PDB file of C-alpha atoms in Angstrom:
ATOM      1  CA  MET A  45     -13.603  -6.172 -18.192  1.00 93.00           C
ATOM      2  CA  VAL A  46     -10.227  -6.980 -19.715  1.00 96.00           C
ATOM      3  CA  TYR A  47      -7.798  -9.821 -19.162  1.00 95.00           C
ATOM      4  CA  ALA A  48      -4.131  -9.542 -18.350  1.00 95.00           C
ATOM      5  CA  SER A  49      -1.992 -10.185 -21.405  1.00 93.00           C
ATOM      6  CA  ASN A  50       0.955 -11.267 -19.300  1.00 97.00           C
ATOM      7  CA  VAL A  51       1.400 -12.366 -15.684  1.00 98.00           C
ATOM      8  CA  SER A  52       4.869 -13.541 -14.699  1.00 99.00           C
ATOM      9  CA  LEU A  53       6.470 -14.505 -11.412  1.00 99.00           C
ATOM     10  CA  GLN A  54       9.277 -12.061 -10.663  1.00 99.00           C
ATOM     11  CA  TYR A  55      10.308 -12.619  -7.037  1.00 99.00           C
ATOM     12  CA  ASN A  56       9.861 -15.371  -4.466  1.00 99.00           C
ATOM     13  CA  LEU A  57       9.855 -13.623  -1.096  1.00 99.00           C
ATOM     14  CA  ASN A  58       9.456 -16.666   1.145  1.00 98.00           C
ATOM     15  CA  ASP A  59       8.119 -20.233   1.080  1.00 98.00           C
ATOM     16  CA  TYR A  60       7.924 -21.713   4.557  1.00 96.00           C
ATOM     17  CA  ASP A  61       6.729 -25.142   3.414  1.00 96.00           C
ATOM     18  CA  ASP A  62       9.707 -25.422   1.050  1.00 96.00           C
ATOM     19  CA  GLY A  63      12.293 -24.385   3.625  1.00 96.00           C
ATOM     20  CA  ASP A  64      12.569 -20.707   2.679  1.00 96.00           C
ATOM     21  CA  ASP A  65      11.828 -19.292   6.118  1.00 97.00           C
ATOM     22  CA  ASP A  66      13.451 -15.855   5.993  1.00 97.00           C
ATOM     23  CA  LEU A  67      10.248 -13.863   6.609  1.00 98.00           C
ATOM     24  CA  TYR A  68       7.546 -14.188   9.254  1.00 98.00           C
ATOM     25  CA  HIS A  69       4.497 -16.368   8.590  1.00 98.00           C
ATOM     26  CA  VAL A  70       2.243 -13.404   7.869  1.00 98.00           C
ATOM     27  CA  VAL A  71       1.208 -11.462   4.803  1.00 98.00           C
ATOM     28  CA  VAL A  72       3.646  -9.174   3.024  1.00 99.00           C
ATOM     29  CA  GLN A  73       1.325  -6.186   2.928  1.00 98.00           C
ATOM     30  CA  LYS A  74       3.477  -4.340   0.423  1.00 99.00           C
ATOM     31  CA  GLY A  75       6.398  -5.477  -1.681  1.00 99.00           C
ATOM     32  CA  ASN A  76       8.542  -2.879  -3.390  1.00 99.00           C
ATOM     33  CA  VAL A  77      11.100  -3.460  -6.128  1.00 99.00           C
ATOM     34  CA  GLY A  78      13.963  -0.972  -6.126  1.00 98.00           C
ATOM     35  CA  SER A  79      17.019  -0.699  -8.335  1.00 96.00           C
ATOM     36  CA  SER A  80      19.152  -2.841  -6.010  1.00 98.00           C
ATOM     37  CA  TYR A  81      16.819  -4.241  -3.360  1.00 99.00           C
ATOM     38  CA  VAL A  82      13.429  -5.847  -2.938  1.00 99.00           C
ATOM     39  CA  TYR A  83      11.479  -4.767   0.149  1.00 99.00           C
ATOM     40  CA  ALA A  84       8.826  -6.587   2.174  1.00 99.00           C
ATOM     41  CA  LEU A  85       6.569  -4.883   4.730  1.00 99.00           C
ATOM     42  CA  GLN A  86       4.995  -7.180   7.319  1.00 99.00           C
ATOM     43  CA  LEU A  87       2.777  -6.569  10.357  1.00 99.00           C
ATOM     44  CA  LEU A  88       3.606  -8.389  13.590  1.00 98.00           C
ATOM     45  CA  HIS A  89       2.061  -8.690  17.064  1.00 97.00           C
ATOM     46  CA  SER A  90      -1.531  -8.925  15.773  1.00 95.00           C
ATOM     47  CA  GLN A  91      -0.906  -6.249  13.133  1.00 95.00           C
ATOM     48  CA  HIS A  92       0.332  -3.665  15.623  1.00 97.00           C
ATOM     49  CA  ASN A  93       4.030  -3.512  14.690  1.00 99.00           C
ATOM     50  CA  ILE A  94       5.444  -2.622  11.265  1.00 99.00           C
ATOM     51  CA  TYR A  95       8.591  -4.472  10.169  1.00 99.00           C
ATOM     52  CA  VAL A  96      10.306  -3.836   6.844  1.00 99.00           C
ATOM     53  CA  PHE A  97      12.920  -6.190   5.399  1.00 99.00           C
ATOM     54  CA  ARG A  98      15.090  -5.879   2.317  1.00 98.00           C
ATOM     55  CA  GLY A  99      17.155  -8.276   0.251  1.00 99.00           C
ATOM     56  CA  SER A 100      19.196  -8.053  -2.917  1.00 98.00           C
ATOM     57  CA  ARG A 101      17.143  -7.980  -6.100  1.00 98.00           C
ATOM     58  CA  GLN A 102      17.137 -11.557  -7.405  1.00 98.00           C
ATOM     59  CA  LYS A 103      14.493 -14.178  -8.246  1.00 98.00           C
ATOM     60  CA  ASN A 104      14.669 -15.853  -4.832  1.00 98.00           C
ATOM     61  CA  VAL A 105      15.108 -12.906  -2.497  1.00 99.00           C
ATOM     62  CA  ASN A 106      17.149 -13.579   0.625  1.00 98.00           C
ATOM     63  CA  PHE A 107      16.009 -11.600   3.664  1.00 99.00           C
ATOM     64  CA  ASP A 108      17.522 -11.455   7.147  1.00 98.00           C
ATOM     65  CA  LYS A 109      14.544 -11.920   9.453  1.00 96.00           C
ATOM     66  CA  SER A 110      16.641 -10.893  12.448  1.00 96.00           C
ATOM     67  CA  ASN A 111      17.733  -7.610  10.883  1.00 97.00           C
ATOM     68  CA  PRO A 112      14.809  -5.498   9.602  1.00 98.00           C
ATOM     69  CA  VAL A 113      15.603  -2.080   8.172  1.00 99.00           C
ATOM     70  CA  LEU A 114      12.634  -0.559  10.027  1.00 99.00           C
ATOM     71  CA  ARG A 115      10.620  -1.382  13.159  1.00 99.00           C
ATOM     72  CA  LEU A 116       7.661   0.800  14.098  1.00 99.00           C
ATOM     73  CA  ILE A 117       5.962  -0.350  17.302  1.00 99.00           C
ATOM     74  CA  GLY A 118       2.217   0.076  17.777  1.00 98.00           C
ATOM     75  CA  GLN A 119       1.351  -2.509  20.431  1.00 96.00           C
ATOM     76  CA  ASP A 120       0.126  -1.578  23.925  1.00 94.00           C
ATOM     77  CA  ALA A 121       0.196   2.231  24.240  1.00 94.00           C
ATOM     78  CA  TYR A 122       2.835   2.819  21.572  1.00 98.00           C
ATOM     79  CA  THR A 123       1.892   4.867  18.515  1.00 98.00           C
ATOM     80  CA  ALA A 124       4.532   4.420  15.806  1.00 99.00           C
ATOM     81  CA  GLY A 125       3.137   1.243  14.254  1.00 99.00           C
ATOM     82  CA  GLY A 126      -0.262   0.048  13.089  1.00 98.00           C
ATOM     83  CA  HIS A 127      -1.863  -1.486  10.024  1.00 98.00           C
ATOM     84  CA  THR A 128      -0.633  -0.046   6.724  1.00 99.00           C
ATOM     85  CA  GLN A 129       0.007  -1.051   3.129  1.00 98.00           C
ATOM     86  CA  THR A 130       2.129   2.002   2.340  1.00 99.00           C
ATOM     87  CA  TRP A 131       5.825   1.577   1.555  1.00 99.00           C
ATOM     88  CA  GLU A 132       6.816   4.138  -1.061  1.00 99.00           C
ATOM     89  CA  TYR A 133      10.206   5.598  -1.937  1.00 99.00           C
ATOM     90  CA  ALA A 134      10.252   9.358  -1.292  1.00 99.00           C
ATOM     91  CA  ASN A 135      12.879  10.144  -3.967  1.00 99.00           C
ATOM     92  CA  GLN A 136      15.366  11.213  -1.299  1.00 98.00           C
ATOM     93  CA  SER A 137      18.196   8.814  -0.506  1.00 97.00           C
ATOM     94  CA  GLY A 138      17.094   6.392   2.209  1.00 98.00           C
ATOM     95  CA  ASP A 139      13.707   8.085   2.753  1.00 99.00           C
ATOM     96  CA  TRP A 140      10.417   6.181   2.532  1.00 99.00           C
ATOM     97  CA  PHE A 141       6.739   6.812   3.248  1.00 99.00           C
ATOM     98  CA  VAL A 142       4.861   4.493   5.608  1.00 99.00           C
ATOM     99  CA  GLY A 143       1.709   4.609   7.728  1.00 99.00           C
ATOM    100  CA  THR A 144       1.860   5.529  11.420  1.00 99.00           C
ATOM    101  CA  LYS A 145      -0.407   6.228  14.444  1.00 99.00           C
ATOM    102  CA  PRO A 146      -2.889   3.339  14.779  1.00 98.00           C
ATOM    103  CA  MET A 147      -6.635   3.755  15.233  1.00 97.00           C
ATOM    104  CA  PRO A 148      -7.682   1.068  17.769  1.00 94.00           C
ATOM    105  CA  ASN A 149     -11.351   1.374  16.813  1.00 92.00           C
ATOM    106  CA  GLN A 150     -10.493   0.711  13.138  1.00 95.00           C
ATOM    107  CA  ASP A 151      -8.487  -2.524  13.373  1.00 95.00           C
ATOM    108  CA  ASN A 152      -5.344  -0.464  14.030  1.00 96.00           C
ATOM    109  CA  TRP A 153      -5.250   1.046  10.543  1.00 98.00           C
ATOM    110  CA  THR A 154      -2.934   4.039  10.631  1.00 99.00           C
ATOM    111  CA  LYS A 155      -4.178   7.635  10.321  1.00 99.00           C
ATOM    112  CA  GLN A 156      -0.975   9.512   9.448  1.00 99.00           C
ATOM    113  CA  ILE A 157       1.732   9.092   6.819  1.00 99.00           C
ATOM    114  CA  ALA A 158       5.326   9.233   8.062  1.00 99.00           C
ATOM    115  CA  ARG A 159       8.558   9.665   6.167  1.00 99.00           C
ATOM    116  CA  VAL A 160      11.282   7.469   7.646  1.00 99.00           C
ATOM    117  CA  HIS A 161      14.979   7.050   6.946  1.00 98.00           C
ATOM    118  CA  ILE A 162      16.429   3.548   6.569  1.00 98.00           C
ATOM    119  CA  PRO A 163      18.198   1.495   7.605  1.00 97.00           C
ATOM    120  CA  ASP A 164      17.315   2.236  11.213  1.00 93.00           C
ATOM    121  CA  GLY A 165      18.532  -0.306  13.741  1.00 88.00           C
ATOM    122  CA  GLN A 166      16.423   1.038  16.599  1.00 96.00           C
ATOM    123  CA  LYS A 167      12.816   0.293  17.419  1.00 98.00           C
ATOM    124  CA  ILE A 168      10.680   3.420  17.093  1.00 99.00           C
ATOM    125  CA  TYR A 169       7.830   3.640  19.582  1.00 99.00           C
ATOM    126  CA  TYR A 170       6.065   6.946  18.991  1.00 99.00           C
ATOM    127  CA  ASN A 171       4.731   8.651  15.886  1.00 99.00           C
ATOM    128  CA  THR A 172       5.814  11.957  17.435  1.00 99.00           C
ATOM    129  CA  ASN A 173       9.418  10.907  16.802  1.00 98.00           C
ATOM    130  CA  LEU A 174       8.749  10.741  13.055  1.00 99.00           C
ATOM    131  CA  GLN A 175       8.412  13.256  10.253  1.00 99.00           C
ATOM    132  CA  ARG A 176       4.746  12.955   9.375  1.00 99.00           C
ATOM    133  CA  LEU A 177       1.675  14.315   7.606  1.00 99.00           C
ATOM    134  CA  SER A 178      -1.461  14.912   9.659  1.00 99.00           C
ATOM    135  CA  TYR A 179      -5.127  15.884   9.204  1.00 99.00           C
ATOM    136  CA  LEU A 180      -5.308  13.540   6.246  1.00 99.00           C
ATOM    137  CA  ASN A 181      -9.094  13.357   6.526  1.00 99.00           C
ATOM    138  CA  ARG A 182      -8.892  16.944   5.232  1.00 99.00           C
ATOM    139  CA  ALA A 183      -6.623  16.191   2.282  1.00 99.00           C
ATOM    140  CA  GLY A 184      -8.113  17.906  -0.751  1.00 99.00           C
ATOM    141  CA  GLU A 185     -10.050  20.403   1.353  1.00 98.00           C
ATOM    142  CA  SER A 186      -9.588  23.153  -1.245  1.00 98.00           C
ATOM    143  CA  TYR A 187     -11.626  20.933  -3.598  1.00 98.00           C
ATOM    144  CA  GLY A 188     -14.408  20.368  -1.083  1.00 97.00           C
ATOM    145  CA  ILE A 189     -13.005  17.075   0.206  1.00 96.00           C
ATOM    146  CA  GLY A 190     -13.047  16.375   3.922  1.00 96.00           C
ATOM    147  CA  TYR A 191     -14.812  14.468   6.683  1.00 98.00           C
ATOM    148  CA  SER A 192     -14.643  14.016  10.443  1.00 98.00           C
ATOM    149  CA  GLY A 193     -11.467  12.433  11.756  1.00 97.00           C
ATOM    150  CA  ASP A 194     -13.686  10.233  13.940  1.00 97.00           C
ATOM    151  CA  ASP A 195     -15.031   8.673  10.738  1.00 98.00           C
ATOM    152  CA  MET A 196     -11.648   7.834   9.220  1.00 99.00           C
ATOM    153  CA  ALA A 197     -11.220   4.125   8.482  1.00 98.00           C
ATOM    154  CA  ARG A 198      -7.870   4.092   6.707  1.00 98.00           C
ATOM    155  CA  VAL A 199      -5.340   6.185   4.803  1.00 99.00           C
ATOM    156  CA  GLU A 200      -2.575   5.232   2.355  1.00 99.00           C
ATOM    157  CA  ALA A 201      -0.069   7.098   0.204  1.00 99.00           C
ATOM    158  CA  ALA A 202       1.329   6.440  -3.264  1.00 99.00           C
ATOM    159  CA  VAL A 203       4.033   8.036  -5.408  1.00 99.00           C
ATOM    160  CA  SER A 204       3.895   8.126  -9.204  1.00 99.00           C
ATOM    161  CA  PRO A 205       6.621   6.156 -11.050  1.00 99.00           C
ATOM    162  CA  ASP A 206       8.312   9.373 -12.205  1.00 98.00           C
ATOM    163  CA  TYR A 207       8.281  10.769  -8.632  1.00 99.00           C
ATOM    164  CA  GLN A 208       6.363  13.882  -9.643  1.00 99.00           C
ATOM    165  CA  TYR A 209       3.137  13.208  -7.765  1.00 99.00           C
ATOM    166  CA  PHE A 210       2.141  12.098  -4.282  1.00 99.00           C
ATOM    167  CA  MET A 211      -1.369  10.731  -3.693  1.00 99.00           C
ATOM    168  CA  ILE A 212      -3.317  10.472  -0.453  1.00 99.00           C
ATOM    169  CA  ALA A 213      -6.035   7.800  -0.597  1.00 99.00           C
ATOM    170  CA  SER A 214      -8.310   7.601   2.421  1.00 99.00           C
ATOM    171  CA  GLY A 215     -11.589   5.995   3.330  1.00 98.00           C
ATOM    172  CA  ASP A 216     -14.300   6.602   5.893  1.00 98.00           C
ATOM    173  CA  VAL A 217     -16.460   4.217   7.904  1.00 98.00           C
ATOM    174  CA  TYR A 218     -19.252   4.646   5.358  1.00 98.00           C
ATOM    175  CA  HIS A 219     -17.120   3.026   2.619  1.00 98.00           C
ATOM    176  CA  ASN A 220     -16.479   6.255   0.711  1.00 99.00           C
ATOM    177  CA  GLY A 221     -13.059   6.880  -0.838  1.00 99.00           C
ATOM    178  CA  TYR A 222     -11.182  10.179  -1.102  1.00 99.00           C
ATOM    179  CA  PHE A 223      -8.240  10.829  -3.414  1.00 99.00           C
ATOM    180  CA  SER A 224      -5.996  13.902  -3.336  1.00 99.00           C
ATOM    181  CA  LEU A 225      -2.960  14.681  -5.475  1.00 99.00           C
ATOM    182  CA  TYR A 226       0.099  16.747  -4.516  1.00 99.00           C
ATOM    183  CA  TYR A 227       3.516  17.462  -5.949  1.00 99.00           C
ATOM    184  CA  LEU A 228       6.012  15.155  -4.261  1.00 99.00           C
ATOM    185  CA  SER A 229       8.565  17.967  -4.090  1.00 99.00           C
ATOM    186  CA  ASP A 230       6.102  20.060  -2.055  1.00 99.00           C
ATOM    187  CA  ILE A 231       5.515  17.182   0.360  1.00 99.00           C
ATOM    188  CA  ASN A 232       9.237  16.611   0.850  1.00 99.00           C
ATOM    189  CA  SER A 233       9.961  20.312   1.286  1.00 99.00           C
ATOM    190  CA  ALA A 234       7.313  20.636   3.988  1.00 99.00           C
ATOM    191  CA  LEU A 235       8.614  17.586   5.847  1.00 99.00           C
ATOM    192  CA  ASN A 236      12.220  18.747   5.522  1.00 98.00           C
ATOM    193  CA  ALA A 237      11.316  22.073   7.122  1.00 99.00           C
ATOM    194  CA  ALA A 238       9.174  20.671   9.932  1.00 98.00           C
ATOM    195  CA  GLY A 239      11.487  18.111  11.491  1.00 96.00           C
ATOM    196  CA  THR A 240       9.357  15.969  13.812  1.00 98.00           C
ATOM    197  CA  ASN A 241       6.594  18.568  14.098  1.00 98.00           C
ATOM    198  CA  PRO A 242       3.444  17.340  12.351  1.00 99.00           C
ATOM    199  CA  VAL A 243       2.765  18.798   8.907  1.00 99.00           C
ATOM    200  CA  ASP A 244      -0.891  19.711   8.390  1.00 99.00           C
ATOM    201  CA  ILE A 245      -1.727  18.534   4.874  1.00 99.00           C
ATOM    202  CA  ARG A 246      -4.008  21.566   4.457  1.00 99.00           C
ATOM    203  CA  GLY A 247      -0.927  23.767   4.325  1.00 99.00           C
ATOM    204  CA  ILE A 248       0.379  22.084   1.161  1.00 99.00           C
ATOM    205  CA  HIS A 249      -0.966  22.979  -2.285  1.00 99.00           C
ATOM    206  CA  CYS A 250      -3.347  20.293  -3.568  1.00 99.00           C
ATOM    207  CA  VAL A 251      -3.256  19.774  -7.327  1.00 99.00           C
ATOM    208  CA  ARG A 252      -6.678  18.124  -7.516  1.00 99.00           C
ATOM    209  CA  ALA A 253      -8.972  15.859  -5.503  1.00 99.00           C
ATOM    210  CA  PHE A 254     -12.241  13.943  -5.732  1.00 99.00           C
ATOM    211  CA  GLU A 255     -14.493  11.499  -3.886  1.00 99.00           C
ATOM    212  CA  ILE A 256     -15.799   8.074  -4.900  1.00 99.00           C
ATOM    213  CA  PRO A 257     -18.898   7.262  -2.814  1.00 99.00           C
ATOM    214  CA  GLY A 258     -19.400   3.624  -1.858  1.00 98.00           C
ATOM    215  CA  ILE A 259     -16.119   2.313  -3.248  1.00 99.00           C
ATOM    216  CA  ALA A 260     -15.347  -0.140  -0.430  1.00 98.00           C
ATOM    217  CA  GLY A 261     -17.059  -2.928   1.486  1.00 94.00           C
ATOM    218  CA  ALA A 262     -18.831  -6.106   0.456  1.00 91.00           C
ATOM    219  CA  ASN A 263     -21.223  -4.189  -1.802  1.00 93.00           C
ATOM    220  CA  GLY A 264     -18.785  -1.492  -2.882  1.00 96.00           C
ATOM    221  CA  SER A 265     -17.995  -0.557  -6.463  1.00 98.00           C
ATOM    222  CA  VAL A 266     -14.504  -2.027  -5.975  1.00 97.00           C
ATOM    223  CA  GLY A 267     -15.014  -4.014  -2.768  1.00 95.00           C
ATOM    224  CA  SER A 268     -11.839  -5.033  -1.011  1.00 94.00           C
ATOM    225  CA  LEU A 269      -9.269  -2.236  -1.244  1.00 97.00           C
ATOM    226  CA  GLN A 270      -5.738  -3.581  -1.035  1.00 97.00           C
ATOM    227  CA  GLY A 271      -2.939  -1.698  -2.799  1.00 98.00           C
ATOM    228  CA  PHE A 272      -3.100   1.760  -4.378  1.00 99.00           C
ATOM    229  CA  ASP A 273      -0.948   3.551  -6.918  1.00 99.00           C
ATOM    230  CA  VAL A 274      -1.128   6.589  -9.176  1.00 99.00           C
ATOM    231  CA  SER A 275       0.162   6.999 -12.728  1.00 99.00           C
ATOM    232  CA  ASP A 276       2.571   9.528 -14.185  1.00 98.00           C
ATOM    233  CA  GLY A 277       0.681  12.740 -14.736  1.00 98.00           C
ATOM    234  CA  GLY A 278      -1.787  11.704 -12.046  1.00 98.00           C
ATOM    235  CA  ASN A 279      -4.150  10.535 -14.766  1.00 98.00           C
ATOM    236  CA  TYR A 280      -5.167   7.158 -13.339  1.00 99.00           C
ATOM    237  CA  ILE A 281      -5.561   5.438  -9.988  1.00 99.00           C
ATOM    238  CA  TYR A 282      -4.849   1.702  -9.741  1.00 99.00           C
ATOM    239  CA  ILE A 283      -6.282  -0.521  -6.990  1.00 99.00           C
ATOM    240  CA  SER A 284      -5.700  -4.219  -6.298  1.00 98.00           C
ATOM    241  CA  SER A 285      -8.690  -6.057  -4.871  1.00 97.00           C
ATOM    242  CA  GLN A 286      -9.425  -9.456  -3.378  1.00 94.00           C
ATOM    243  CA  PHE A 287     -11.069 -10.513  -0.147  1.00 80.00           C
ATOM    244  CA  ALA A 288      -9.049 -13.324   1.464  1.00 69.00           C
ATOM    245  CA  GLY A 289     -10.422 -16.657   0.299  1.00 70.00           C
ATOM    246  CA  ASP A 290     -12.512 -15.026  -2.431  1.00 69.00           C
ATOM    247  CA  SER A 291     -11.909 -16.009  -6.050  1.00 73.00           C
ATOM    248  CA  ASN A 292     -12.626 -12.485  -7.317  1.00 89.00           C
ATOM    249  CA  ARG A 293      -9.073 -11.296  -8.051  1.00 96.00           C
ATOM    250  CA  LYS A 294      -8.778  -8.024  -9.933  1.00 97.00           C
ATOM    251  CA  ILE A 295      -6.986  -4.771 -10.628  1.00 98.00           C
ATOM    252  CA  VAL A 296      -9.188  -1.709 -11.080  1.00 99.00           C
ATOM    253  CA  LYS A 297      -8.012   1.260 -13.162  1.00 99.00           C
ATOM    254  CA  ILE A 298      -9.852   4.521 -12.499  1.00 99.00           C
ATOM    255  CA  PRO A 299      -9.485   7.708 -14.568  1.00 99.00           C
ATOM    256  CA  TRP A 300      -8.721  10.557 -12.210  1.00 99.00           C
ATOM    257  CA  GLY A 301     -11.861  12.426 -11.192  1.00 98.00           C
ATOM    258  CA  ASN A 302     -14.283   9.827 -12.563  1.00 99.00           C
ATOM    259  CA  ALA A 303     -16.535   8.338  -9.882  1.00 98.00           C
ATOM    260  CA  ASN A 304     -18.667   6.349 -12.346  1.00 98.00           C
ATOM    261  CA  PRO A 305     -17.714   2.634 -12.272  1.00 98.00           C
ATOM    262  CA  ASP A 306     -19.013   2.239 -15.834  1.00 98.00           C
ATOM    263  CA  SER A 307     -16.033   4.322 -16.968  1.00 98.00           C
ATOM    264  CA  TRP A 308     -13.449   2.273 -15.087  1.00 99.00           C
ATOM    265  CA  GLU A 309     -11.478  -0.735 -16.269  1.00 99.00           C
ATOM    266  CA  THR A 310     -11.375  -4.015 -14.362  1.00 98.00           C
ATOM    267  CA  VAL A 311      -8.514  -6.415 -15.063  1.00 98.00           C
ATOM    268  CA  ASP A 312      -9.746  -9.946 -14.369  1.00 96.00           C
ATOM    269  CA  LEU A 313      -7.133 -12.135 -12.665  1.00 97.00           C
ATOM    270  CA  ASN A 314      -9.492 -14.965 -11.724  1.00 93.00           C
ATOM    271  CA  HIS A 315      -8.328 -17.253 -14.515  1.00 91.00           C
ATOM    272  CA  GLN A 316      -4.605 -16.571 -14.272  1.00 95.00           C
ATOM    273  CA  ILE A 317      -3.547 -20.022 -13.114  1.00 95.00           C
ATOM    274  CA  ILE A 318       0.054 -18.853 -12.710  1.00 97.00           C
ATOM    275  CA  LEU A 319      -1.186 -17.102  -9.555  1.00 97.00           C
ATOM    276  CA  ASP A 320      -2.496 -20.375  -8.118  1.00 96.00           C
ATOM    277  CA  ALA A 321      -0.596 -22.793  -5.896  1.00 96.00           C
ATOM    278  CA  ASN A 322      -1.909 -26.227  -5.000  1.00 96.00           C
ATOM    279  CA  GLY A 323      -2.957 -26.395  -1.360  1.00 96.00           C
ATOM    280  CA  TYR A 324      -3.135 -22.616  -0.902  1.00 96.00           C
ATOM    281  CA  TYR A 325      -5.588 -19.806  -1.445  1.00 95.00           C
ATOM    282  CA  THR A 326      -4.454 -16.364  -2.537  1.00 96.00           C
ATOM    283  CA  GLU A 327      -4.875 -12.850  -1.225  1.00 96.00           C
ATOM    284  CA  LEU A 328      -3.820  -9.950  -3.436  1.00 97.00           C
ATOM    285  CA  GLU A 329      -1.863  -7.285  -1.577  1.00 98.00           C
ATOM    286  CA  GLY A 330       0.031  -4.132  -2.556  1.00 98.00           C
ATOM    287  CA  ILE A 331       0.870  -2.908  -6.047  1.00 99.00           C
ATOM    288  CA  GLN A 332       3.730  -0.879  -7.508  1.00 99.00           C
ATOM    289  CA  LEU A 333       3.121   0.792 -10.845  1.00 99.00           C
ATOM    290  CA  ILE A 334       5.921   0.515 -13.421  1.00 99.00           C
ATOM    291  CA  ASN A 335       4.093   2.220 -16.285  1.00 98.00           C
ATOM    292  CA  ASP A 336       0.454   2.567 -17.231  1.00 98.00           C
ATOM    293  CA  ASN A 337      -1.110  -0.915 -17.415  1.00 98.00           C
ATOM    294  CA  ASP A 338       2.097  -2.511 -16.106  1.00 99.00           C
ATOM    295  CA  LEU A 339       2.726  -3.157 -12.417  1.00 99.00           C
ATOM    296  CA  TYR A 340       4.189  -5.344  -9.708  1.00 99.00           C
ATOM    297  CA  LEU A 341       1.620  -7.203  -7.605  1.00 99.00           C
ATOM    298  CA  THR A 342       2.331  -8.747  -4.212  1.00 99.00           C
ATOM    299  CA  VAL A 343       0.377 -11.957  -3.534  1.00 98.00           C
ATOM    300  CA  ALA A 344       0.093 -13.798  -0.214  1.00 97.00           C
ATOM    301  CA  TYR A 345      -0.607 -17.535  -0.015  1.00 97.00           C
ATOM    302  CA  HIS A 346      -2.542 -19.063   2.880  1.00 96.00           C
ATOM    303  CA  ARG A 347      -2.557 -22.814   3.478  1.00 96.00           C
ATOM    304  CA  ASP A 348      -5.914 -24.477   2.870  1.00 96.00           C
ATOM    305  CA  SER A 349      -5.365 -26.762   5.852  1.00 97.00           C
ATOM    306  CA  ASP A 350      -4.937 -24.161   8.599  1.00 97.00           C
ATOM    307  CA  GLY A 351      -4.866 -20.696   7.016  1.00 95.00           C
ATOM    308  CA  LEU A 352      -1.184 -20.137   7.792  1.00 97.00           C
ATOM    309  CA  THR A 353       0.443 -17.584   5.501  1.00 98.00           C
ATOM    310  CA  ALA A 354       3.275 -19.709   4.170  1.00 98.00           C
ATOM    311  CA  MET A 355       4.302 -17.911   0.965  1.00 98.00           C
ATOM    312  CA  ASN A 356       4.566 -14.418  -0.463  1.00 99.00           C
ATOM    313  CA  ARG A 357       5.446 -13.584  -4.063  1.00 99.00           C
ATOM    314  CA  ILE A 358       5.708 -10.599  -6.398  1.00 99.00           C
ATOM    315  CA  TYR A 359       4.325 -10.904  -9.937  1.00 99.00           C
ATOM    316  CA  ARG A 360       4.472  -8.552 -12.886  1.00 99.00           C
ATOM    317  CA  VAL A 361       1.086  -7.923 -14.502  1.00 99.00           C
ATOM    318  CA  ASN A 362       0.403  -6.017 -17.709  1.00 98.00           C
ATOM    319  CA  TRP A 363      -2.479  -5.670 -20.114  1.00 98.00           C
ATOM    320  CA  THR A 364      -3.804  -3.803 -23.130  1.00 98.00           C
ATOM    321  CA  SER A 365      -6.071  -1.068 -21.853  1.00 98.00           C
ATOM    322  CA  ASN A 366      -9.288   0.209 -23.377  1.00 97.00           C
ATOM    323  CA  ILE A 367      -9.277   3.503 -21.470  1.00 97.00           C
TER     324      ILE A 367
END
């Protein structure tokens, strides 16, 4: 266990109770800080529809709630939206990775990763209209990784800060986690060539992959899995973790290929009072790695009185690592 050496508020995304009402009153699942813009991904219509907003990079970010840069619809019989915490720049101008194709039996978590081009003023209704990666339950198959698609619970993607590596992180209904690493250039090349035909991940060279049994769930070695990221060189995985309403706030750093929790590093955020707000309880959300042991962390704030998500913020967190 280590403690963060510095936690600082970087961006106020919205604050409904203070009159800053430029986002919806739901969690920002993933914030992303770009060179010019700050992005906020929210889920609407009972977490069926994916909306992404962007505003100029400044302390109090101004969003236009009526003008999202992306709308993926997953309600009713539509298949473009769903529950995701992936919003990663693809290192091609205007191109981003996001989850798509909801699984109704898994709280609408998405099962594919799409690459979208923004801004897009049109609602997108079907995953088949998107460039996308499929068979992600088989990511890392050349390393013995794989499980039944019927057992998939969730899948996310992350891109290393230097844009060299692309990671697939997935989980099954038995709380096991699977991590597979690819070259981002290979992913982009395959998507460029395929158009809107699905790209089977098994056809792309996997650099390395491994499994962590029992990583998720109430008794898991990490527990709540929120945001994921991967370091330059693919040497470490970072995971943010906090069940809503739980005081156990943490970042977990995992050496690649090491499934033994005794070899991991947990960054304790329980006593970082800068994260607290009177009258609200926190929920840690997505992360964006800047460098090793230095990242942006999105935090949602729910009102104690009625549970309404009234605020979302992005903090910068860094620490001195022992691994």
